mmCIF file of C-alpha atoms in Angstrom:
data_model
loop_
_atom_site.group_PDB
_atom_site.id
_atom_site.type_symbol
_atom_site.label_atom_id
_atom_site.label_comp_id
_atom_site.label_asym_id
_atom_site.label_seq_id
_atom_site.Cartn_x
_atom_site.Cartn_y
_atom_site.Cartn_z
ATOM 1 C CA GLY A 1 0.000 0.000 0.000
ATOM 2 C CA ILE A 2 0.856 3.688 0.118
ATOM 3 C CA ASP A 3 3.065 4.669 3.045
ATOM 4 C CA GLY A 4 0.996 6.654 5.563
ATOM 5 C CA GLY A 5 3.955 8.751 6.677
ATOM 6 C CA ALA A 6 4.555 9.894 3.114
ATOM 7 C CA VAL A 7 0.892 10.893 2.782
ATOM 8 C CA ARG A 8 0.942 12.932 6.022
ATOM 9 C CA GLU A 9 4.156 14.707 4.969
ATOM 10 C CA ALA A 10 2.594 15.588 1.617
ATOM 11 C CA LEU A 11 -0.519 16.950 3.364
ATOM 12 C CA ALA A 12 1.543 19.099 5.739
ATOM 13 C CA GLU A 13 3.633 20.452 2.857
ATOM 14 C CA ARG A 14 0.867 21.182 0.377
ATOM 15 C CA PHE A 15 -2.006 22.015 2.722
ATOM 16 C CA PRO A 16 -0.490 23.751 5.779
ATOM 17 C CA GLU A 17 -3.893 25.228 6.642
ATOM 18 C CA VAL A 18 -5.272 21.759 7.478
ATOM 19 C CA PRO A 19 -4.926 21.032 11.220
ATOM 20 C CA ALA A 20 -2.335 18.349 11.995
ATOM 21 C CA ASP A 21 -4.782 16.315 14.091
ATOM 22 C CA LEU A 22 -6.837 15.687 10.916
ATOM 23 C CA HIS A 23 -3.922 14.299 8.917
ATOM 24 C CA GLY A 24 -4.389 10.784 10.277
ATOM 25 C CA GLU A 25 -8.056 10.625 9.284
ATOM 26 C CA LEU A 26 -7.365 12.092 5.853
ATOM 27 C CA CYS A 27 -4.552 9.631 5.379
ATOM 28 C CA LEU A 28 -6.889 6.704 6.012
ATOM 29 C CA GLN A 29 -9.301 8.085 3.404
ATOM 30 C CA LEU A 30 -6.629 8.847 0.800
ATOM 31 C CA GLN A 31 -4.577 5.648 0.968
ATOM 32 C CA PRO A 32 -7.135 3.376 -0.817
ATOM 33 C CA LEU A 33 -7.729 6.007 -3.485
ATOM 34 C CA LEU A 34 -4.028 6.509 -4.127
ATOM 35 C CA ALA A 35 -3.427 2.757 -4.187
ATOM 36 C CA ALA A 36 -6.147 2.335 -6.829
ATOM 37 C CA MET A 37 -4.638 5.133 -8.933
ATOM 38 C CA VAL A 38 -1.149 3.598 -8.752
ATOM 39 C CA SER A 39 -2.523 0.160 -9.590
ATOM 40 C CA GLY A 40 -4.385 1.560 -12.591
ATOM 41 C CA ALA A 41 -1.283 3.340 -13.864
ATOM 42 C CA GLN A 42 0.791 0.179 -13.462
ATOM 43 C CA GLU A 43 -1.757 -1.900 -15.337
ATOM 44 C CA ALA A 44 -1.910 0.629 -18.174
ATOM 45 C CA LEU A 45 1.893 0.638 -18.414
ATOM 46 C CA ARG A 46 2.011 -3.161 -18.307
ATOM 47 C CA SER A 47 -0.609 -3.414 -21.029
ATOM 48 C CA SER A 48 1.261 -0.904 -23.173
ATOM 49 C CA LEU A 49 4.510 -2.821 -22.783
ATOM 50 C CA GLN A 50 2.831 -6.116 -23.587
ATOM 51 C CA THR A 51 1.259 -4.604 -26.692
ATOM 52 C CA LYS A 52 4.634 -3.281 -27.851
ATOM 53 C CA GLN A 53 6.323 -6.596 -27.099
ATOM 54 C CA LYS A 54 3.686 -8.518 -29.024
ATOM 55 C CA ALA A 55 3.963 -6.159 -31.973
ATOM 56 C CA LEU A 56 7.749 -6.594 -31.934
ATOM 57 C CA PHE A 57 7.441 -10.369 -31.685
ATOM 58 C CA ASP A 58 4.945 -10.484 -34.565
ATOM 59 C CA GLN A 59 7.292 -8.397 -36.689
ATOM 60 C CA VAL A 60 10.275 -10.631 -35.937
ATOM 61 C CA GLU A 61 8.195 -13.769 -36.422
ATOM 62 C CA LYS A 62 7.083 -12.672 -39.892
ATOM 63 C CA LEU A 63 10.638 -11.818 -40.948
ATOM 64 C CA VAL A 64 12.091 -15.069 -39.612
ATOM 65 C CA GLN A 65 9.411 -17.202 -41.268
ATOM 66 C CA GLU A 66 9.760 -15.485 -44.644
ATOM 67 C CA ARG A 67 13.537 -15.682 -44.644
ATOM 68 C CA TYR A 68 13.480 -19.354 -43.699
ATOM 69 C CA GLU A 69 11.824 -20.260 -46.980
ATOM 70 C CA THR A 70 14.276 -18.075 -48.908
ATOM 71 C CA LEU A 71 17.215 -19.718 -47.127
ATOM 72 C CA PHE A 72 15.848 -23.224 -47.646
ATOM 73 C CA LEU A 73 15.176 -22.756 -51.360
ATOM 74 C CA GLY A 74 18.487 -20.949 -51.847
ATOM 75 C CA PHE A 75 20.445 -23.695 -50.120
ATOM 76 C CA ARG A 76 18.755 -26.417 -52.159
ATOM 77 C CA ALA A 77 19.442 -24.408 -55.323
ATOM 78 C CA LEU A 78 23.139 -24.280 -54.445
ATOM 79 C CA GLU A 79 23.118 -28.058 -54.096
ATOM 80 C CA ALA A 80 21.267 -28.513 -57.404
ATOM 81 C CA THR A 81 23.741 -26.291 -59.259
ATOM 82 C CA LYS A 82 26.775 -27.754 -57.441
ATOM 83 C CA LEU A 83 27.692 -24.305 -56.114
ATOM 84 C CA SER A 84 27.523 -25.156 -52.407
ATOM 85 C CA ASP A 85 31.286 -24.754 -52.031
ATOM 86 C CA SER A 86 31.348 -21.405 -53.802
ATOM 87 C CA ALA A 87 31.195 -17.911 -52.353
ATOM 88 C CA LEU A 88 27.471 -17.874 -53.104
ATOM 89 C CA HIS A 89 27.025 -19.973 -49.957
ATOM 90 C CA ALA A 90 28.275 -17.097 -47.803
ATOM 91 C CA HIS A 91 26.292 -14.607 -49.874
ATOM 92 C CA LEU A 92 23.101 -16.581 -49.293
ATOM 93 C CA LEU A 93 23.647 -16.595 -45.535
ATOM 94 C CA ARG A 94 24.341 -12.872 -45.418
ATOM 95 C CA GLU A 95 21.303 -11.997 -47.511
ATOM 96 C CA THR A 96 18.799 -14.267 -45.798
ATOM 97 C CA ALA A 97 19.900 -14.995 -42.238
ATOM 98 C CA THR A 98 21.846 -11.999 -40.916
ATOM 99 C CA GLU A 99 18.891 -9.778 -40.064
ATOM 100 C CA PRO A 100 16.781 -12.615 -38.608
ATOM 101 C CA LEU A 101 19.706 -13.654 -36.406
ATOM 102 C CA HIS A 102 20.082 -10.129 -35.055
ATOM 103 C CA GLN A 103 16.351 -9.873 -34.433
ATOM 104 C CA LEU A 104 16.295 -13.232 -32.639
ATOM 105 C CA LEU A 105 19.182 -12.189 -30.411
ATOM 106 C CA ALA A 106 17.469 -8.888 -29.592
ATOM 107 C CA LEU A 107 14.236 -10.754 -28.850
ATOM 108 C CA ARG A 108 15.987 -13.187 -26.520
ATOM 109 C CA TRP A 109 17.833 -10.354 -24.774
ATOM 110 C CA GLU A 110 14.587 -8.509 -24.078
ATOM 111 C CA GLU A 111 12.986 -11.740 -22.863
ATOM 112 C CA VAL A 112 15.841 -12.398 -20.434
ATOM 113 C CA THR A 113 16.576 -8.870 -19.181
ATOM 114 C CA GLY A 114 13.444 -6.859 -19.865
ATOM 115 C CA THR A 115 15.565 -4.278 -21.694
ATOM 116 C CA THR A 116 16.164 -3.625 -25.370
ATOM 117 C CA MET A 117 19.396 -4.011 -27.294
ATOM 118 C CA GLU A 118 20.163 -3.164 -30.900
ATOM 119 C CA VAL A 119 22.128 -6.095 -32.282
ATOM 120 C CA THR A 120 24.428 -5.570 -35.255
ATOM 121 C CA ALA A 121 27.256 -7.544 -36.814
ATOM 122 C CA ALA A 122 29.651 -5.640 -34.571
ATOM 123 C CA SER A 123 27.730 -6.323 -31.342
ATOM 124 C CA ARG A 124 26.540 -9.844 -32.173
ATOM 125 C CA LYS A 125 29.298 -11.686 -30.310
ATOM 126 C CA GLN A 126 29.002 -9.402 -27.298
ATOM 127 C CA CYS A 127 25.263 -10.079 -27.102
ATOM 128 C CA LEU A 128 25.827 -13.823 -27.343
ATOM 129 C CA ASP A 129 28.470 -13.749 -24.605
ATOM 130 C CA LYS A 130 26.153 -11.848 -22.285
ATOM 131 C CA LEU A 131 23.292 -14.255 -22.955
ATOM 132 C CA VAL A 132 25.574 -17.206 -22.199
ATOM 133 C CA ALA A 133 26.580 -15.552 -18.933
ATOM 134 C CA LYS A 134 22.935 -15.060 -17.956
ATOM 135 C CA GLN A 135 21.354 -18.273 -19.267
ATOM 136 C CA GLY A 136 24.174 -20.733 -19.738
ATOM 137 C CA ALA A 137 25.678 -22.057 -22.971
ATOM 138 C CA ALA A 138 23.104 -24.826 -23.397
ATOM 139 C CA LYS A 139 20.142 -22.433 -23.668
ATOM 140 C CA VAL A 140 21.930 -20.234 -26.187
ATOM 141 C CA GLU A 141 23.469 -23.056 -28.234
ATOM 142 C CA SER A 142 21.087 -22.859 -31.193
ATOM 143 C CA LEU A 143 21.631 -19.114 -31.585
ATOM 144 C CA ALA A 144 25.399 -19.569 -31.240
ATOM 145 C CA ARG A 145 25.383 -22.228 -33.965
ATOM 146 C CA LEU A 146 23.466 -19.927 -36.292
ATOM 147 C CA ALA A 147 25.870 -17.068 -35.595
ATOM 148 C CA ALA A 148 28.832 -19.359 -36.274
ATOM 149 C CA LEU A 149 27.701 -19.813 -39.874
ATOM 150 C CA PHE A 150 28.833 -16.247 -40.574
ATOM 151 C CA THR A 151 32.392 -16.524 -39.284
ATOM 152 C CA LYS A 152 33.983 -16.825 -42.712
ATOM 153 C CA ALA A 153 31.465 -14.930 -44.829
ATOM 154 C CA LYS A 154 33.712 -11.926 -45.481
ATOM 155 C CA GLU A 155 36.724 -14.070 -46.336
ATOM 156 C CA GLU A 156 34.758 -16.116 -48.854
ATOM 157 C CA LYS A 157 33.367 -12.978 -50.475
ATOM 158 C CA ASP A 158 36.842 -11.468 -50.871
ATOM 159 C CA VAL A 159 38.223 -14.694 -52.310
ATOM 160 C CA ALA A 160 35.365 -14.921 -54.798
ATOM 161 C CA LYS A 161 35.950 -11.429 -56.124
ATOM 162 C CA GLU A 162 39.660 -12.070 -56.616
ATOM 163 C CA ALA A 163 39.359 -15.541 -58.125
ATOM 164 C CA LYS A 164 38.418 -16.291 -61.721
ATOM 165 C CA PRO A 165 34.897 -17.757 -61.796
ATOM 166 C CA ALA A 166 35.816 -20.364 -64.397
ATOM 167 C CA LYS A 167 38.260 -21.913 -61.954
ATOM 168 C CA GLU A 168 35.860 -21.886 -59.008
ATOM 169 C CA PRO A 169 34.795 -25.569 -59.232
ATOM 170 C CA LYS A 170 38.429 -26.670 -59.393
ATOM 171 C CA ALA A 171 39.344 -24.549 -56.382
ATOM 172 C CA ALA A 172 36.426 -25.936 -54.423
ATOM 173 C CA LYS A 173 37.461 -29.483 -55.289
ATOM 174 C CA SER A 174 41.052 -28.785 -54.273
ATOM 175 C CA LYS A 175 39.885 -27.417 -50.939
ATOM 176 C CA LYS A 176 37.848 -30.538 -50.328
ATOM 177 C CA GLY A 177 40.783 -32.766 -51.132
ATOM 178 C CA LYS A 178 42.989 -31.087 -48.546
ATOM 179 C CA ARG A 179 40.690 -31.502 -45.585
ATOM 180 C CA GLY A 180 42.636 -32.603 -42.581
ATOM 181 C CA LYS A 181 43.893 -31.151 -39.345
ATOM 182 C CA GLY A 182 43.365 -27.631 -40.568
ATOM 183 C CA ASP A 183 39.640 -28.231 -40.791
ATOM 184 C CA GLU A 184 39.355 -28.560 -37.041
ATOM 185 C CA SER A 185 39.452 -24.785 -36.728
ATOM 186 C CA ASP A 186 36.503 -24.525 -39.126
ATOM 187 C CA ASP A 187 34.608 -27.057 -37.065
ATOM 188 C CA ASP A 188 35.402 -25.256 -33.857
ATOM 189 C CA ASP A 189 33.902 -22.071 -35.274
ATOM 190 C CA ALA A 190 30.553 -23.829 -35.438
ATOM 191 C CA GLY A 191 30.398 -23.880 -31.682
ATOM 192 C CA GLY A 192 29.794 -27.589 -31.361
ATOM 193 C CA GLY A 193 32.911 -29.351 -32.595
ATOM 194 C CA THR A 194 31.457 -30.083 -36.053
ATOM 195 C CA GLN A 195 30.355 -27.807 -38.860
ATOM 196 C CA PRO A 196 26.532 -27.933 -39.291
ATOM 197 C CA ALA A 197 25.749 -29.768 -42.531
ATOM 198 C CA ASP A 198 22.434 -28.033 -43.144
ATOM 199 C CA PRO A 199 22.113 -24.267 -42.507
ATOM 200 C CA PRO A 200 18.303 -24.323 -42.904
ATOM 201 C CA GLU A 201 18.104 -26.828 -40.040
ATOM 202 C CA VAL A 202 20.362 -24.659 -37.871
ATOM 203 C CA TYR A 203 18.190 -21.645 -38.664
ATOM 204 C CA HIS A 204 14.993 -23.599 -37.947
ATOM 205 C CA ALA A 205 16.313 -24.763 -34.561
ATOM 206 C CA ALA A 206 17.278 -21.205 -33.544
ATOM 207 C CA ALA A 207 13.838 -19.899 -34.496
ATOM 208 C CA ASP A 208 12.147 -22.724 -32.611
ATOM 209 C CA ASP A 209 14.128 -21.932 -29.459
ATOM 210 C CA CYS A 210 12.794 -18.382 -29.695
ATOM 211 C CA HIS A 211 9.195 -19.688 -29.923
ATOM 212 C CA ILE A 212 8.890 -19.008 -33.657
ATOM 213 C CA TYR A 213 7.544 -21.794 -35.845
ATOM 214 C CA CYS A 214 8.865 -22.018 -39.395
ATOM 215 C CA ARG A 215 6.811 -24.216 -41.673
ATOM 216 C CA LYS A 216 8.962 -26.773 -43.468
ATOM 217 C CA VAL A 217 9.179 -26.366 -47.234
ATOM 218 C CA ASP A 218 7.815 -29.508 -48.916
ATOM 219 C CA LYS A 219 7.801 -30.566 -52.571
ATOM 220 C CA LYS A 220 4.408 -28.981 -53.139
ATOM 221 C CA ARG A 221 5.660 -25.638 -51.877
ATOM 222 C CA GLU A 222 8.825 -25.897 -53.987
ATOM 223 C CA LYS A 223 6.718 -26.411 -57.130
ATOM 224 C CA ALA A 224 4.535 -23.437 -56.214
ATOM 225 C CA ALA A 225 7.660 -21.333 -55.644
ATOM 226 C CA VAL A 226 8.868 -22.174 -59.155
ATOM 227 C CA GLN A 227 5.633 -20.851 -60.659
ATOM 228 C CA GLU A 228 5.594 -17.739 -58.471
ATOM 229 C CA GLN A 229 9.212 -16.846 -59.139
ATOM 230 C CA ARG A 230 8.944 -17.549 -62.846
ATOM 231 C CA ALA A 231 5.987 -15.173 -63.126
ATOM 232 C CA ALA A 232 7.833 -12.513 -61.107
ATOM 233 C CA VAL A 233 11.024 -12.798 -63.189
ATOM 234 C CA ARG A 234 9.080 -12.751 -66.443
ATOM 235 C CA GLN A 235 7.273 -9.601 -65.349
ATOM 236 C CA ARG A 236 10.523 -7.878 -64.465
ATOM 237 C CA LEU A 237 12.071 -8.778 -67.812
ATOM 238 C CA LYS A 238 9.099 -7.157 -69.536
ATOM 239 C CA ASP A 239 9.628 -3.936 -67.593
ATOM 240 C CA GLU A 240 11.024 -1.407 -70.070
ATOM 241 C CA ALA A 241 12.254 0.731 -67.164
ATOM 242 C CA LEU A 242 14.755 -1.999 -66.306
ATOM 243 C CA SER A 243 17.849 -1.102 -68.271
ATOM 244 C CA ASP A 244 20.793 -2.271 -66.177
ATOM 245 C CA PRO A 245 22.569 -5.005 -68.212
ATOM 246 C CA ALA A 246 23.841 -6.848 -65.138
ATOM 247 C CA GLN A 247 20.352 -7.059 -63.636
ATOM 248 C CA ILE A 248 18.925 -8.289 -66.932
ATOM 249 C CA CYS A 249 21.636 -10.926 -67.120
ATOM 250 C CA GLN A 250 20.818 -11.944 -63.541
ATOM 251 C CA LEU A 251 17.113 -12.302 -64.365
ATOM 252 C CA GLY A 252 17.893 -14.345 -67.462
ATOM 253 C CA LEU A 253 19.985 -16.752 -65.427
ATOM 254 C CA GLN A 254 17.202 -17.037 -62.851
ATOM 255 C CA MET A 255 14.707 -17.828 -65.600
ATOM 256 C CA ALA A 256 17.030 -20.482 -66.983
ATOM 257 C CA LEU A 257 17.278 -22.170 -63.585
ATOM 258 C CA LEU A 258 13.542 -21.903 -62.960
ATOM 259 C CA SER A 259 12.851 -23.610 -66.274
ATOM 260 C CA THR A 260 14.419 -26.767 -64.830
ATOM 261 C CA GLY A 261 12.577 -26.528 -61.524
ATOM 262 C CA VAL A 262 15.358 -24.875 -59.514
ATOM 263 C CA PRO A 263 13.914 -21.890 -57.640
ATOM 264 C CA GLY A 264 15.497 -19.531 -55.180
ATOM 265 C CA LEU A 265 19.161 -19.290 -56.168
ATOM 266 C CA VAL A 266 20.362 -16.097 -54.471
ATOM 267 C CA PHE A 267 23.206 -14.277 -56.216
ATOM 268 C CA PRO A 268 24.046 -10.610 -56.757
ATOM 269 C CA ALA A 269 23.974 -8.837 -60.099
ATOM 270 C CA GLU A 270 27.767 -8.645 -60.043
ATOM 271 C CA LEU A 271 30.042 -9.986 -62.747
ATOM 272 C CA TRP A 272 31.870 -12.507 -60.555
ATOM 273 C CA ALA A 273 28.549 -14.030 -59.511
ATOM 274 C CA LEU A 274 27.004 -13.944 -62.987
ATOM 275 C CA ARG A 275 30.006 -15.756 -64.438
ATOM 276 C CA LEU A 276 29.906 -18.278 -61.614
ATOM 277 C CA VAL A 277 26.229 -19.089 -62.119
ATOM 278 C CA ALA A 278 26.734 -19.284 -65.877
ATOM 279 C CA GLN A 279 29.145 -22.175 -65.320
ATOM 280 C CA ALA A 280 26.269 -24.122 -63.731
ATOM 281 C CA LEU A 281 24.199 -24.013 -66.930
ATOM 282 C CA ALA A 282 23.979 -27.354 -68.712
ATOM 283 C CA SER A 283 24.123 -25.846 -72.188
ATOM 284 C CA GLU A 284 27.541 -24.873 -73.505
ATOM 285 C CA GLU A 285 25.860 -22.413 -75.868
ATOM 286 C CA ALA A 286 24.119 -20.772 -72.943
ATOM 287 C CA ARG A 287 27.346 -20.452 -70.991
ATOM 288 C CA GLU A 288 29.049 -18.832 -73.958
ATOM 289 C CA GLU A 289 26.167 -16.393 -74.455
ATOM 290 C CA CYS A 290 26.276 -15.347 -70.819
ATOM 291 C CA VAL A 291 30.071 -14.990 -70.811
ATOM 292 C CA GLU A 292 29.857 -12.823 -73.932
ATOM 293 C CA LEU A 293 27.322 -10.574 -72.224
ATOM 294 C CA CYS A 294 29.471 -10.343 -69.107
ATOM 295 C CA ASP A 295 32.530 -9.504 -71.216
ATOM 296 C CA LEU A 296 30.650 -6.678 -72.936
ATOM 297 C CA ILE A 297 29.471 -5.333 -69.583
ATOM 298 C CA GLU A 298 32.976 -5.493 -68.133
ATOM 299 C CA LYS A 299 34.713 -3.837 -71.086
ATOM 300 C CA GLY A 300 32.055 -1.168 -71.564
ATOM 301 C CA ASP A 301 33.595 -0.009 -74.852
ATOM 302 C CA ASP A 302 30.922 -1.173 -77.308
ATOM 303 C CA ALA A 303 27.546 0.285 -76.377
ATOM 304 C CA VAL A 304 25.881 -0.880 -79.610
ATOM 305 C CA ALA A 305 26.911 -4.515 -79.192
ATOM 306 C CA LEU A 306 25.987 -4.445 -75.503
ATOM 307 C CA GLU A 307 22.540 -3.067 -76.236
ATOM 308 C CA ALA A 308 21.944 -5.744 -78.880
ATOM 309 C CA LYS A 309 23.141 -8.525 -76.591
ATOM 310 C CA VAL A 310 20.954 -7.293 -73.723
ATOM 311 C CA ALA A 311 17.920 -7.119 -76.001
ATOM 312 C CA ASP A 312 18.672 -10.629 -77.223
ATOM 313 C CA TRP A 313 19.072 -11.914 -73.660
ATOM 314 C CA ARG A 314 15.746 -10.541 -72.446
ATOM 315 C CA ARG A 315 13.710 -11.310 -75.594
ATOM 316 C CA PRO A 316 10.808 -13.780 -75.180
ATOM 317 C CA ALA A 317 11.118 -17.159 -76.832
ATOM 318 C CA PRO A 318 9.688 -17.022 -80.367
ATOM 319 C CA CYS A 319 7.039 -19.605 -79.558
ATOM 320 C CA ARG A 320 6.023 -22.312 -77.062
ATOM 321 C CA HIS A 321 8.678 -24.848 -77.954
ATOM 322 C CA ALA A 322 8.040 -28.525 -77.966
ATOM 323 C CA ALA A 323 9.467 -30.515 -75.079
ATOM 324 C CA GLY A 324 13.125 -31.362 -75.485
ATOM 325 C CA ARG A 325 13.831 -28.640 -78.056
ATOM 326 C CA ARG A 326 16.526 -26.144 -77.148
ATOM 327 C CA VAL A 327 15.426 -22.544 -76.710
ATOM 328 C CA ARG A 328 17.789 -19.780 -77.707
ATOM 329 C CA HIS A 329 16.495 -16.995 -75.483
ATOM 330 C CA VAL A 330 16.009 -17.092 -71.738
ATOM 331 C CA GLY A 331 13.888 -14.026 -71.059
ATOM 332 C CA GLY A 332 10.260 -13.006 -71.206
ATOM 333 C CA GLY A 333 7.619 -15.647 -71.805
ATOM 334 C CA GLY A 334 9.813 -18.654 -72.578
ATOM 335 C CA GLU A 335 8.599 -21.676 -70.630
ATOM 336 C CA ALA A 336 11.812 -23.566 -71.354
ATOM 337 C CA ALA A 337 15.223 -22.007 -71.494
ATOM 338 C CA TRP A 338 18.917 -22.779 -71.681
ATOM 339 C CA LEU A 339 18.588 -25.693 -69.289
ATOM 340 C CA GLY A 340 15.393 -26.972 -70.856
ATOM 341 C CA GLY A 341 16.644 -30.170 -72.411
ATOM 342 C CA PRO A 342 18.860 -31.738 -75.025
ATOM 343 C CA PRO A 343 19.258 -30.016 -78.386
#
């Protein structure tokens, strides 16, 4: 309740004209009223905080759930194109899982301490260390494993930009062949002695530990994603306002992959990545076409040829081709593309 002494002091200070012998009686009358006012204010504040916390949780939940599907489809696309050992693996993690990880850490911090913390790449480790100190390593393990996936992201990106894309598969194979004692450091970075084999599973476990359910992506959903992404890419290729050659090349490559049922490959519209993805195309003719376009973009000294090549790259297929017939163009309304089947 409200301290009676504090009430009497307030009466004496604010109402000196009231006789002191009445303070006790007034105090008895005022205490229940003041207690009700304080209780009401506390309840209003509690309700406001709960509303804000729920709104924050709903926002984080939506982001985490959406990014899970992007990560899952992107990871499976890397496997399908045999690019799992390339720098696109690190790019996928950065693009899809960085922000959700930071939001999950901030959510857990608020849950544990009742205070807010803005988590960034720079403060991520500090936040994890503090959570371990407060909760113990076991309760933070799933978040630590997710964070560990990013330990070499910057290194892989730098290597990819310096290396020649055509030699990427060979470099990846060489790295695999030399696995030995040196790989223990990579495993240690994962926070559990072994490197997680499946980033989507690591992500799913971290979300689950933060009370966020991510629906697993089944075959039915993968097929629906192909249709959705194909329609979205086709629409963008039709957009006359889109004039950046690198972006058009990126969309053409996406359409080629979608034509064979591979949705969700995440790669930037940068030459190193475009060349890398081009090497995953089954058609030699398609690879050559893409390399030619990349060469024109890189040199930048023949605007006429570049414009013609871009127009050719984004042009719709001349007709609905019969199954198994090779299609020359990858853009627009083509249902099959460079990967569509044998010549």
